[in-house]
Amino acid sequence: MNKNESILRLRLSTVDCNTSTKYYQLTAEIPEIEKSKIKPYFEYYTPEKFDDLNNVAGKTKGWMCKSEDVEKVEKILGIIETRKKQENTLESVQRKTNEQHFTVNNNLKINI
């Protein structure tokens, strides 16, 4: 487990392009009492549960919840580093990178 995985959050694990469904897994182990609270939102997936593995990206085995249940699970577990917060951080970084790229390109001069 790397340093970032010691923080409890849900990370994107699998994308099923057949159904446009995203599946998420927890990044850390949780106590049994917590597992019992979120169990209704999780299912144990195996490759056989997916219709066409050629159109599935990521892990196809393990306990996962679907994207529509992520916010419920985060609330139950009191996850601070929510998926929404992660998306906002990523968007902010991408915007800054794009702005820097635009500035660099505008400052280039071509001498012929």
Coordinates of C-alpha atoms in Angstrom, one line a residue, residues 29-92:
E29 CA -9.3 -1.9 5.1
I30 CA -12.1 -1.0 7.4
P31 CA -13.5 -2.7 10.6
E32 CA -16.2 -5.3 10.2
I33 CA -18.8 -3.0 11.9
E34 CA -18.2 -0.4 9.1
K35 CA -18.3 -3.1 6.4
S36 CA -21.8 -4.1 7.7
K37 CA -23.0 -0.6 7.2
I38 CA -21.9 -0.3 3.6
K39 CA -22.5 -3.9 2.5
P40 CA -25.9 -3.1 0.8
Y41 CA -24.0 -0.9 -1.6
F42 CA -21.2 -3.3 -2.5
E43 CA -21.1 -6.5 -4.5
Y44 CA -18.3 -8.9 -5.1
Y45 CA -17.5 -8.9 -8.8
T46 CA -15.7 -11.5 -10.9
P47 CA -14.9 -11.5 -14.6
E48 CA -18.0 -13.7 -15.2
K49 CA -20.3 -10.9 -14.0
F50 CA -19.4 -8.6 -16.9
D51 CA -21.0 -9.2 -20.4
D52 CA -18.0 -8.5 -22.6
L53 CA -14.6 -8.2 -21.0
N54 CA -13.2 -6.7 -24.2
N55 CA -15.1 -3.5 -23.3
V56 CA -14.2 -3.5 -19.6
A57 CA -11.2 -1.5 -18.3
G58 CA -9.6 -2.1 -14.9
K59 CA -10.0 -4.7 -12.2
T60 CA -12.7 -7.2 -12.7
K61 CA -12.5 -8.9 -9.4
G62 CA -13.2 -7.7 -5.9
W63 CA -15.7 -5.8 -3.7
M64 CA -17.0 -2.7 -5.6
C65 CA -19.8 -0.2 -5.5
K66 CA -21.3 1.5 -8.5
S67 CA -20.9 5.3 -9.1
E68 CA -24.5 6.0 -8.0
D69 CA -23.7 4.7 -4.5
V70 CA -20.4 6.4 -4.0
E71 CA -21.8 9.5 -2.1
K72 CA -23.9 7.3 0.2
V73 CA -20.8 5.1 1.1
E74 CA -18.7 8.2 1.6
K75 CA -21.3 9.7 4.0
I76 CA -21.7 6.5 6.0
L77 CA -17.9 6.1 6.4
G78 CA -17.3 9.8 7.0
I79 CA -14.8 9.9 4.1
I80 CA -13.3 13.4 3.9
E81 CA -11.4 12.9 0.6
T82 CA -14.6 12.5 -1.4
R83 CA -14.8 11.6 -5.1
K84 CA -16.3 15.1 -5.7
K85 CA -13.4 16.8 -3.9
Q86 CA -10.9 14.7 -5.8
E87 CA -12.6 15.7 -9.1
N88 CA -12.6 19.4 -8.2
T89 CA -8.9 19.2 -7.3
L90 CA -8.1 17.4 -10.6
E91 CA -10.1 20.0 -12.6
S92 CA -8.2 22.8 -10.8

